[in-house]
Coordinates of C-alpha atoms in Angstrom, one line a residue:
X26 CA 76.2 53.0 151.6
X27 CA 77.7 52.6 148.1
X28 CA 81.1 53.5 147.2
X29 CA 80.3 56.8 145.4
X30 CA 78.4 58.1 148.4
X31 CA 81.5 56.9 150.8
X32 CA 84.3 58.9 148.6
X33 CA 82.0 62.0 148.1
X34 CA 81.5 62.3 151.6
X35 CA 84.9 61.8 152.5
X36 CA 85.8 64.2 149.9
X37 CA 83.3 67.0 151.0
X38 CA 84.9 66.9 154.6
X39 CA 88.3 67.1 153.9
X40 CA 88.0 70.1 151.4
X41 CA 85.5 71.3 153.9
X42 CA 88.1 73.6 155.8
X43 CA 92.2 75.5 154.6
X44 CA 92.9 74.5 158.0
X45 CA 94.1 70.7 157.1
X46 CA 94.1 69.6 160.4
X47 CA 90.1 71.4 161.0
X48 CA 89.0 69.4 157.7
X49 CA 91.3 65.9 159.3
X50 CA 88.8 66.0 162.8
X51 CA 85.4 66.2 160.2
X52 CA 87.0 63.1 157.7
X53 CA 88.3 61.0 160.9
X54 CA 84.2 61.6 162.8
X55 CA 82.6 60.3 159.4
X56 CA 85.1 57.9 158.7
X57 CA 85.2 55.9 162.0
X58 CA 82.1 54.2 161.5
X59 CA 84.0 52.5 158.2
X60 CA 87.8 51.9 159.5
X61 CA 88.9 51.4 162.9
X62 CA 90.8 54.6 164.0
X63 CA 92.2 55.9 167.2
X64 CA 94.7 58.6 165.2
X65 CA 94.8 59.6 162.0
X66 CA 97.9 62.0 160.7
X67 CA 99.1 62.8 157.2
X68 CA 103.1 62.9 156.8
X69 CA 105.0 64.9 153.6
X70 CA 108.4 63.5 152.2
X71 CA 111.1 66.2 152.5
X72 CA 113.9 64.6 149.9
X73 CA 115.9 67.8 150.1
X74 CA 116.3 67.3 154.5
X75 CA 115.9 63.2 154.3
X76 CA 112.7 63.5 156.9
X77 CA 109.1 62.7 156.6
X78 CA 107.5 65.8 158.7
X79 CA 104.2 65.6 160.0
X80 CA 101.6 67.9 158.4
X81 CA 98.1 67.4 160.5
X82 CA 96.8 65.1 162.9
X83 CA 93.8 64.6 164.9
X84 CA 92.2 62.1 167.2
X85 CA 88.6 60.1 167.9
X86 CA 88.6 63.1 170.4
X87 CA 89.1 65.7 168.2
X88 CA 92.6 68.0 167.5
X89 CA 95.9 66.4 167.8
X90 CA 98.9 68.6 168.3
X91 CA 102.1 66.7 166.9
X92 CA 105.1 68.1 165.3
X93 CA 106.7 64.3 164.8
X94 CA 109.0 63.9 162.3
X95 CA 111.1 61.0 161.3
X96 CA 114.8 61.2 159.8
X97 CA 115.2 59.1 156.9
X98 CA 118.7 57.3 156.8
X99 CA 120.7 59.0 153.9
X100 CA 122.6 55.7 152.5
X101 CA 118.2 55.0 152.3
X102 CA 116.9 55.8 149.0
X103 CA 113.4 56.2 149.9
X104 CA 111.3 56.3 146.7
X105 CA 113.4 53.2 145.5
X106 CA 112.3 51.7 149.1
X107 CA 108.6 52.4 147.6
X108 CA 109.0 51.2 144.6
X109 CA 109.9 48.0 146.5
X110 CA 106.8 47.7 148.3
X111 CA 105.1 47.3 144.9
X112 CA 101.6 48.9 146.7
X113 CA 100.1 52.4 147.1
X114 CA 98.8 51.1 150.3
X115 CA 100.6 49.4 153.6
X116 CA 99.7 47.6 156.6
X117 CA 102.4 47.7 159.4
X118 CA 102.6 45.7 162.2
X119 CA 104.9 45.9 165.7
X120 CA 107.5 47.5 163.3
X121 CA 107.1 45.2 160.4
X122 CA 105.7 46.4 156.6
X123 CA 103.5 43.9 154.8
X124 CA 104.9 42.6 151.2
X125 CA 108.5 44.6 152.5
X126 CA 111.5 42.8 150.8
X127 CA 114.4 41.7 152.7
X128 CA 115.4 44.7 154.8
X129 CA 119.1 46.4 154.3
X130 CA 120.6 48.0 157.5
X131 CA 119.8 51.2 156.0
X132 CA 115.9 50.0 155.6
X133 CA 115.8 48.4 158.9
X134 CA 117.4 51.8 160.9
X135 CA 114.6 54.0 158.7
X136 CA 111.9 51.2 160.7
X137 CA 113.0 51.7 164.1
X138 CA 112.8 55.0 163.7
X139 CA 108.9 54.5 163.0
X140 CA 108.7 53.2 166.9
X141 CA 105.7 51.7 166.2
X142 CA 104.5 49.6 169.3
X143 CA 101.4 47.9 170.0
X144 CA 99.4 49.2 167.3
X145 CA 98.4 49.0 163.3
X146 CA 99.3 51.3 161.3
X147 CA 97.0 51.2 157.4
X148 CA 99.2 53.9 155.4
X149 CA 98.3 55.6 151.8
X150 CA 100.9 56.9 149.7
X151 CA 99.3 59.7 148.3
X152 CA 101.1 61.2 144.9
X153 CA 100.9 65.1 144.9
X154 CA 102.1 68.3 142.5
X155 CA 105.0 68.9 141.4
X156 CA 106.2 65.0 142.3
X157 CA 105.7 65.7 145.8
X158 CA 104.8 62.4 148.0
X159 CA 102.8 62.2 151.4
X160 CA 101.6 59.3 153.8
X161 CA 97.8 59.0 154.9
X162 CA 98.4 57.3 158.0
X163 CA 95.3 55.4 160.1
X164 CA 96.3 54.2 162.9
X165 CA 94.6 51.4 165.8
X166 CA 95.3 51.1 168.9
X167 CA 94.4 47.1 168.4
X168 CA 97.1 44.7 166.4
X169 CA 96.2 42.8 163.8
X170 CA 92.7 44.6 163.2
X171 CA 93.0 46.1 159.2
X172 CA 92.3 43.8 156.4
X173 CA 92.5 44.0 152.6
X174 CA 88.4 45.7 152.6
X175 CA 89.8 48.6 154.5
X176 CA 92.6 49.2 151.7
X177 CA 90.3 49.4 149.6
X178 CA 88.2 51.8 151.4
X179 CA 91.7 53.7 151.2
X180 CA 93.0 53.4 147.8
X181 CA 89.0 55.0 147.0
X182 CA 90.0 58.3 149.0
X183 CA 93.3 59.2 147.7
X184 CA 92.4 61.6 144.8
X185 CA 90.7 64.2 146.9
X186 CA 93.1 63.4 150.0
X187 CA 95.7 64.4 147.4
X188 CA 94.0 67.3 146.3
X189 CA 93.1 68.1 150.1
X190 CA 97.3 67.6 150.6
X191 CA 98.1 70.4 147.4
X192 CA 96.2 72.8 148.6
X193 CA 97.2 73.1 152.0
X194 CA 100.9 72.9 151.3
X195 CA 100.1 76.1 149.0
X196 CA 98.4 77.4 151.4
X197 CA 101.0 77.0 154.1
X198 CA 103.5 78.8 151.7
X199 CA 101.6 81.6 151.4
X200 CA 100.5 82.3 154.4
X201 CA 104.5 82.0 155.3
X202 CA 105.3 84.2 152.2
X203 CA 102.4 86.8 153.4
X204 CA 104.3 86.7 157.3
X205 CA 107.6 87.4 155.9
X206 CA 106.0 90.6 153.7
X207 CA 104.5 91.5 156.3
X208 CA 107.4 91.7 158.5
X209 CA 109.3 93.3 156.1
X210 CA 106.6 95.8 155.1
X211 CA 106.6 96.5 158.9
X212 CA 110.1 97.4 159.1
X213 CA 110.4 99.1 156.4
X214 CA 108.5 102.3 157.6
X215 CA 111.7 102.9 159.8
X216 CA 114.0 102.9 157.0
X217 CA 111.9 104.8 155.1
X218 CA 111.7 107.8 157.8
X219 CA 114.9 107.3 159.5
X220 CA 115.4 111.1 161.3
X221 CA 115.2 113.1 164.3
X222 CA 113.7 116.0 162.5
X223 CA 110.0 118.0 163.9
X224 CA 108.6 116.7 160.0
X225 CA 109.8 112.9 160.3
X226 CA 107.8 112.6 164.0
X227 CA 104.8 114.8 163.0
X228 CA 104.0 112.4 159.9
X229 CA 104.9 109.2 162.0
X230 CA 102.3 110.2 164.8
X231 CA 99.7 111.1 162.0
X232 CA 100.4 107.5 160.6
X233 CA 99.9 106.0 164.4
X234 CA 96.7 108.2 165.6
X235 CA 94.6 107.3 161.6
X236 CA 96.1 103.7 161.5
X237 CA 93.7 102.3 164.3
X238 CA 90.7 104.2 162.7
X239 CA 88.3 103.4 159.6
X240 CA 89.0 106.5 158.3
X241 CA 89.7 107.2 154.7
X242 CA 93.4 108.6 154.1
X243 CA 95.2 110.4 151.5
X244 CA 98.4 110.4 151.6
X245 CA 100.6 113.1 149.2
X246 CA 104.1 113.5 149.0
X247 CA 106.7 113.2 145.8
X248 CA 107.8 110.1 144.5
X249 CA 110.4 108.2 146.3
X250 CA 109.0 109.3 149.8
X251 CA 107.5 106.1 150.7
X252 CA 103.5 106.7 150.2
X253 CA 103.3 103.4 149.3
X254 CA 104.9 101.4 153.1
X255 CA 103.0 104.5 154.8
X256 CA 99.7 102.6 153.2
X257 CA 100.9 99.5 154.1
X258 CA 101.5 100.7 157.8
X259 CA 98.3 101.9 158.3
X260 CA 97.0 98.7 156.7
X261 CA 99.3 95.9 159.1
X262 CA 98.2 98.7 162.3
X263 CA 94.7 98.7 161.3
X264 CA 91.4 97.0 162.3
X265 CA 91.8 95.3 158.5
X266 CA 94.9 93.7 159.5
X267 CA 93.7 90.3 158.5
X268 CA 92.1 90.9 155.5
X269 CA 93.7 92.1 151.9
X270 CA 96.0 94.5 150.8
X271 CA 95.1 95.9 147.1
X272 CA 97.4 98.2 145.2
X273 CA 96.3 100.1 142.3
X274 CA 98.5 102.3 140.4
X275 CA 95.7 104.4 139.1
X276 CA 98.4 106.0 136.3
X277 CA 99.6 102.7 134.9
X278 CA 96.2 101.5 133.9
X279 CA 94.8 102.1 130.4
X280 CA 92.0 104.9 130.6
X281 CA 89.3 102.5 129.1
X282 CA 90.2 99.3 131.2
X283 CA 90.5 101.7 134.6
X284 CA 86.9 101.4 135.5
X285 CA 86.5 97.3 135.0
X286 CA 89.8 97.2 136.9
X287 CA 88.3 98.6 140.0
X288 CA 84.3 97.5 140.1
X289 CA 84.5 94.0 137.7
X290 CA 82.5 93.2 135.0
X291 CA 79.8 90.3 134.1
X292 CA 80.7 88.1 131.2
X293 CA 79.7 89.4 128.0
X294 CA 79.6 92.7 129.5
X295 CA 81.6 94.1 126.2
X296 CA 83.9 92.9 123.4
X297 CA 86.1 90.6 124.9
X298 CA 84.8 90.0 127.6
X299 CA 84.9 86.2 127.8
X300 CA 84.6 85.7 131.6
X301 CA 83.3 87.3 135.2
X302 CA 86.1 89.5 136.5
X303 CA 86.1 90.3 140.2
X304 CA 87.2 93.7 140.0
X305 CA 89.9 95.0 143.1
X306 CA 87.3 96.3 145.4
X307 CA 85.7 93.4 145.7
X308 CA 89.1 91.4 146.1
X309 CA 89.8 93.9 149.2
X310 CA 86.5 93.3 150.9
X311 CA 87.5 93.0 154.3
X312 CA 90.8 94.9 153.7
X313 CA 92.6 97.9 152.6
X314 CA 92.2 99.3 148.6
X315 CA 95.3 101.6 148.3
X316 CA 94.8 103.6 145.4
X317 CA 98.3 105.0 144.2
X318 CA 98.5 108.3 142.2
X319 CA 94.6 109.1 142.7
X320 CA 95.3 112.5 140.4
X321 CA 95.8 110.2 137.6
X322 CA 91.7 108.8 137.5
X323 CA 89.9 109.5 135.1
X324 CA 86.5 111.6 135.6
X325 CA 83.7 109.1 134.9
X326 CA 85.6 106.7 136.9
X327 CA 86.0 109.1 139.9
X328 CA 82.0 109.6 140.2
X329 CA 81.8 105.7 140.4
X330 CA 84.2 106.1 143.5
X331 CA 82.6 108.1 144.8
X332 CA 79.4 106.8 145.2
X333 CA 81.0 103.5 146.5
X334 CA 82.5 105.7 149.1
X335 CA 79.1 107.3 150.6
X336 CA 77.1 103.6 150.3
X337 CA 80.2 100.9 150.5
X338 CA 78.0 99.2 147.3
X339 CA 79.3 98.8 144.0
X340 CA 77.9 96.7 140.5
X341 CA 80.0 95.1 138.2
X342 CA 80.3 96.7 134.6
X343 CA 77.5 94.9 132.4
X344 CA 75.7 93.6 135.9
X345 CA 72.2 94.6 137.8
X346 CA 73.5 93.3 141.5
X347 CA 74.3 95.7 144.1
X348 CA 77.4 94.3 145.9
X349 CA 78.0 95.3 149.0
X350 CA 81.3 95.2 150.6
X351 CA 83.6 96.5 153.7
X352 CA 86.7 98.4 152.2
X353 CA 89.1 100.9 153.8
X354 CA 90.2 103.0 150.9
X355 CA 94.0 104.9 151.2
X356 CA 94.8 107.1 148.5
X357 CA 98.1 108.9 147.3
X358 CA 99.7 111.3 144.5
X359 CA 102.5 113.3 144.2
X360 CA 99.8 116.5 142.5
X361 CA 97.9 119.0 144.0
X362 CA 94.7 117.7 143.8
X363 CA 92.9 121.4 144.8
X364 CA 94.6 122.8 142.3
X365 CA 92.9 120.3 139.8
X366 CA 89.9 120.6 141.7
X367 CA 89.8 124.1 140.4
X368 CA 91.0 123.3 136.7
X369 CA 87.8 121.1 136.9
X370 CA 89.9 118.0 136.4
X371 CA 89.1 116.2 139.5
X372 CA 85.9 116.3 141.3
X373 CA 85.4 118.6 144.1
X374 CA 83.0 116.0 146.1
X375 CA 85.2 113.0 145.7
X376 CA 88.3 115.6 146.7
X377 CA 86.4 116.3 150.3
X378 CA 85.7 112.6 150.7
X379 CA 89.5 111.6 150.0
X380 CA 90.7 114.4 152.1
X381 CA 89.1 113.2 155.4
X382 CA 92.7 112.7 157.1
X383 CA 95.5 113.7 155.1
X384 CA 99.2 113.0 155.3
X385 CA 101.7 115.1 153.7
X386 CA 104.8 113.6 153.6
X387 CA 107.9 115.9 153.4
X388 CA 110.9 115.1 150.5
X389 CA 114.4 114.7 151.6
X390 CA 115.6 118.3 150.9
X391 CA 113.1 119.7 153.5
X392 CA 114.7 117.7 156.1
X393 CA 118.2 117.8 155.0
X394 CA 119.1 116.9 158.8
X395 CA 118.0 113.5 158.5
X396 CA 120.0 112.9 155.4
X397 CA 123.4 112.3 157.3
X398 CA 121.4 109.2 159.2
X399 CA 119.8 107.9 156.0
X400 CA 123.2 107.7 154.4
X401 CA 124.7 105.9 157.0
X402 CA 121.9 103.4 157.3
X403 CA 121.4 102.6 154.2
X404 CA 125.1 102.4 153.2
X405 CA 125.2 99.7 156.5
X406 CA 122.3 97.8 155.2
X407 CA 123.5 98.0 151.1
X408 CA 126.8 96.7 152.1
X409 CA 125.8 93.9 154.2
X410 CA 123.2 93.0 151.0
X411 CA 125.8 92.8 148.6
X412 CA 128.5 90.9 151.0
X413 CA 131.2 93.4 151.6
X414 CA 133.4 92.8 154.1
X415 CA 134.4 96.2 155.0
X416 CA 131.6 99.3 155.5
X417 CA 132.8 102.1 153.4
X418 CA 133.2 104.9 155.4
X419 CA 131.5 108.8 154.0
X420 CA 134.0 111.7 154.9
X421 CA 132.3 114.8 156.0
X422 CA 133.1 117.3 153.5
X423 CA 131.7 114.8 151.1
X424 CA 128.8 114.1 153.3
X425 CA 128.4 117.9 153.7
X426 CA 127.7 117.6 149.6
X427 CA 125.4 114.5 149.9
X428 CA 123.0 117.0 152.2
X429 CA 123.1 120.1 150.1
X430 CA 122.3 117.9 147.1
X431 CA 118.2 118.1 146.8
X432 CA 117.6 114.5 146.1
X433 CA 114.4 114.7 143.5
X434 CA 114.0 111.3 143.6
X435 CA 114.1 111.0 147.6
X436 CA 114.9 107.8 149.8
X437 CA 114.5 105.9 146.3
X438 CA 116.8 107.6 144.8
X439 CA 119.3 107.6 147.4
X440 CA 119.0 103.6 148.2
X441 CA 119.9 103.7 144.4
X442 CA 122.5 105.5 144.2
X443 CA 124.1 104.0 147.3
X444 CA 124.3 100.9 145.8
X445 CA 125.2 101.5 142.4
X446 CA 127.9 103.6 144.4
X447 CA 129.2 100.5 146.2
X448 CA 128.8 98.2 143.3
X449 CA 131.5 100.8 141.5
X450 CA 133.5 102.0 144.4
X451 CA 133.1 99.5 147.5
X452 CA 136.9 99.0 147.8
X453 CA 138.5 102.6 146.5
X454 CA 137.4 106.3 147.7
X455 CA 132.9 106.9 147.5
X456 CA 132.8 109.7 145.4
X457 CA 129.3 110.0 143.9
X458 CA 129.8 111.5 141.1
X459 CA 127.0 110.4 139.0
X460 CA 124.8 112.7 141.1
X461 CA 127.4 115.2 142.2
X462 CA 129.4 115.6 139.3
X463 CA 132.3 117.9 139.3
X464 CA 132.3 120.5 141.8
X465 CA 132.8 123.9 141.8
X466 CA 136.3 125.5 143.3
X467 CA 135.4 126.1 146.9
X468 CA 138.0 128.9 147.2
X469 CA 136.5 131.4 144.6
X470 CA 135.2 134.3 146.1
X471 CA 131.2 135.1 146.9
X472 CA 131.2 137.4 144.3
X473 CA 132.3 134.7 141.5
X474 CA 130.1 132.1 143.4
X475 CA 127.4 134.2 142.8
X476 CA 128.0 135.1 139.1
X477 CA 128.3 131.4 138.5
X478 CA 125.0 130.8 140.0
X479 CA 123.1 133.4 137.9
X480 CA 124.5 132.1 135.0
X481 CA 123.2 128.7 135.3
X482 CA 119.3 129.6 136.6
X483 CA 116.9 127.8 134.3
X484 CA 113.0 127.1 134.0
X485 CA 111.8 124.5 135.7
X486 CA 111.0 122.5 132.3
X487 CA 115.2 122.6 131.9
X488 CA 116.3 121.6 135.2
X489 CA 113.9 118.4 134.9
X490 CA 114.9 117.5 131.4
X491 CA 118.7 117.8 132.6
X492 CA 117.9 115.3 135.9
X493 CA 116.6 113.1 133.3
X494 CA 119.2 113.2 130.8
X495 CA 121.7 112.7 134.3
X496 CA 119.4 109.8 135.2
X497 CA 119.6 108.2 131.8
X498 CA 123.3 108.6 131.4
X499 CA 123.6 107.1 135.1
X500 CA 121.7 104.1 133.8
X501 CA 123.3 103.9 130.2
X502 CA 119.9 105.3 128.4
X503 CA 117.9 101.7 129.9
X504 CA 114.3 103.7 131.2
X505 CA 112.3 100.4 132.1
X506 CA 112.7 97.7 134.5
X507 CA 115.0 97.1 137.2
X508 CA 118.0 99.8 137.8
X509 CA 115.9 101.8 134.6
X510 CA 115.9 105.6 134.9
X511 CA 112.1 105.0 136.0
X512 CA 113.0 103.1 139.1
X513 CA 115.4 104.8 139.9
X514 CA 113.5 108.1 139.7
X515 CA 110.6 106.7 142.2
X516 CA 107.9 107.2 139.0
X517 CA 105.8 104.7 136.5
X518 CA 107.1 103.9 133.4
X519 CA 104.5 105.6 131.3
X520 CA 104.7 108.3 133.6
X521 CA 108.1 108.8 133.1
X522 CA 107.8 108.1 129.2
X523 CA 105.0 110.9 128.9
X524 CA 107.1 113.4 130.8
X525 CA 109.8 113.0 127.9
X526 CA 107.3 113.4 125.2
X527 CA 105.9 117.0 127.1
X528 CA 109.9 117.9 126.8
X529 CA 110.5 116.1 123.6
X530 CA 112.7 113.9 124.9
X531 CA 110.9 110.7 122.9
X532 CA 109.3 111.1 119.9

């Protein structure tokens, strides 16, 4: 077998499998009819922790669990040690390198760390991203047994062994990344519904009997109540755990990009389009499509929905195939969607198909009780996030105020707040003010408290441009991005933006 043939084959098995350690057991079965081999492992340099931590092994026999890892003597600079060795590829015998120049302490503690005993060891230093270096490591139980052929055979593997290397160290950080979400998307369904009140357990045991089911959900509730980590819930609790989780924000995307969004188009499909785009339900096959502010779809896109909700199939803008895929679709939107069902702005059919299991998800001012527990929690957890030392402490009478205020923006709102609050007033008296204001005189009579509150009665238009104009001088006039009247209001930008426009608030 020529070369070419050897290094394709290799190449072939060791991209063969995500799993580096799956793909090691195919390379080391093809490869030890061309290099003697008892164990094979591949080692990664971690300069930041001075070790060299083992990143797969295998075995003749098959899988190899080892953890090894070797400390690397810190007075040892190891990539100067390399350079040293003048090779990209090592023989080393009975603790001994080939071509190694007169050891230092520090080099000679690093070997007998290796605790290499009767055996050969035939290592490639492989080069990765990013400056990254790793060790492809054969090993013989038999001394004296590799000769300057098999380096070769070596030095020919190390571009896709490299590229093998890369992508499993990405991998390995995203599936830790994905863990750590997933944790914190777990817990988070507790902060979000923190309460002893009827509501708070009636949606939690909704979430728990729909979560282990296929069912499509919809979930409605204003912003700032947590539709989006009730999605998420169901997702992590569901029989698509393991696959994808998609977010759409159906209001943030451009009417006439919306429907190549979701299905994908074919190249050339129209103007611009320079390249196949998988749209998002096909990037959630196998998973969970969570469709945030449904209300907000346009028409011609909601009968496309619709059919891919009664046959599961779908074709790419531009394209002929029928794609068939396995999707759990969750929806959500803070508008009454039967009302727009009526106005003729949503589709009645696609309504009864979204509707299968509903959630409705009750804002802070209907379970004032809870707010008392939220405030205290979240206070606790803000505190500890921005490394106070103390906990400030909320008096009743002004707690008393934190529960009769109606909180528009819900647990969103209030996790804002809180720490803008402590941020301003961690080591002095919490006051609140830039939601409370000044308040009234609480020893004027009824009949005055109830002058005063005819006086200031207004439409509904007025009361929501006055929260905004409060939210915007709470976050000096900034609207977008982080601690932007948007976030902090629970909404979209443009969603936000077109609600000024309605009130002529923005030209």
């Amino acid at each position: 077998m020529n070369n070419v043939d050897f290094v394709n084959n290799v190449n072939m098995r060791i991209c063969s499998n995500l799993d580096i350690n799956l793909a090691l057991v195919e390379v080391v079965d093809y490869m030890k009819d061309f290099i003697p081999i008892d164990e094979v492992y591949i080692d990664v340099l971690n300069e930041k922790h001075h070790e060299i931590k083992r990143l797969a092994s295998a075995t003749i026999h098959g899988e190899k669990c080892d953890k090894h890892s070797i400390l690397i003597p810190e007075q040892l600079n190891f990539r100067e040690f390399l350079k040293k060795l003048g090779e990209d590829v090592w023989v080393m015998e009975a603790n001994s390198l080939d071509n190694i120049p007169e050891a230092d302490s520090a080099t000679s503690e690093f070997l007998s760390r290796l605790k290499l005993a009767c055996s050969s060891d035939l290592i490639l230093k492989l080069e990765l991203t990013d400056g990254i270096l790793a060790f492809l490591i054969f090993r013989s139980y038999k001394e004296k047994i590799y000769t300057d052929k098999h380096k070769e055979l070596l030095r020919s593997i190390s571009v896709p062994f490299s590229l093998a290397v890369s992508n499993a160290l990405v991998h390995l950080k995203l599936q830790s990344k994905y863990r750590r979400l997933s944790n914190e998307i777990t817990g988070s369904i507790n902060n979000e519904f923190i309460g002893q009140s009827a509501s708070v357990k009636k949606v939690l045991d909704q979430i728990s009997q729909v979560s282990v089911l296929n069912s499509t959900v919809l979930i409605h509730g204003e912003t700032g109540v947590g539709k989006e980590i009730v999605a998420n819930y169901i997702h992590t609790n569901s029989n698509y755990k393991n696959g994808p989780f998609i977010k759409v924000n159906c209001g943030s995307i451009p009417e006439s990009l919306i429907d190549s969004e979701l299905f994908g188009h074919e190249k050339g499909a129209f103007t611009g389009a320079n390249s196949l785009q998988v749209g998002k339900l096909e990037r959630a096959n196998k998973g969970t499509l969570f469709l945030d502010e449904i209300g907000e779809l346009p028409i011609v896109v909601q009968a496309r929905l619709l059919r891919f909700l009664q046959f599961k199939e779908l074709e790419r803008l531009g394209g002929k195939k029928t794609i068939n895929l396995d999707v759990r679709i969750v929806t959500a939107t803070n508008r009454n969607l039967e009302n727009m069902v009526k106005k003729g702005h949503f589709r009645e059919d696609l309504w009864y198909r979204l509707c299968v299991f509903p959630i409705e998800i009750p804002p802070l001012k209907e379970r004032r009780e809870d707010i008392p527990l939220l405030v205290e929690y979240l206070i606790s957890t803000k505190a500890r996030k921005l490394g106070l030392k103390k906990c400030p402490l909320v008096p009743s009478s002004l707690m008393n105020k934190l529960q009769n205020y109606d909180w528009p923006g819900n647990v969103r709102e209030m996790e804002n707040v809180i720490e803008r609050e402590l941020i301003l007033n961690h080591d002095k008296k919490l006051l609140f003010n830039c939601i409370l204001g000044s308040q009234p005189n609480e020893n004027v009579n009824d009949a005055t408290n109830e002058d005063k509150f005819t006086d200031i009665i207004h439409d509904l238009d007025t009361v929501i441009k006055n929260h905004i104009n409060k939210v915007l001088k709470y976050t000096s006039g900034k609207i977008s991005g982080a601690g932007g009247a948007a976030e902090v209001l629970g909404v979209h930008t443009n969603t936000l933006r077109n609600k000024m426009i309605k009130l002529d608030m923005l030209k």
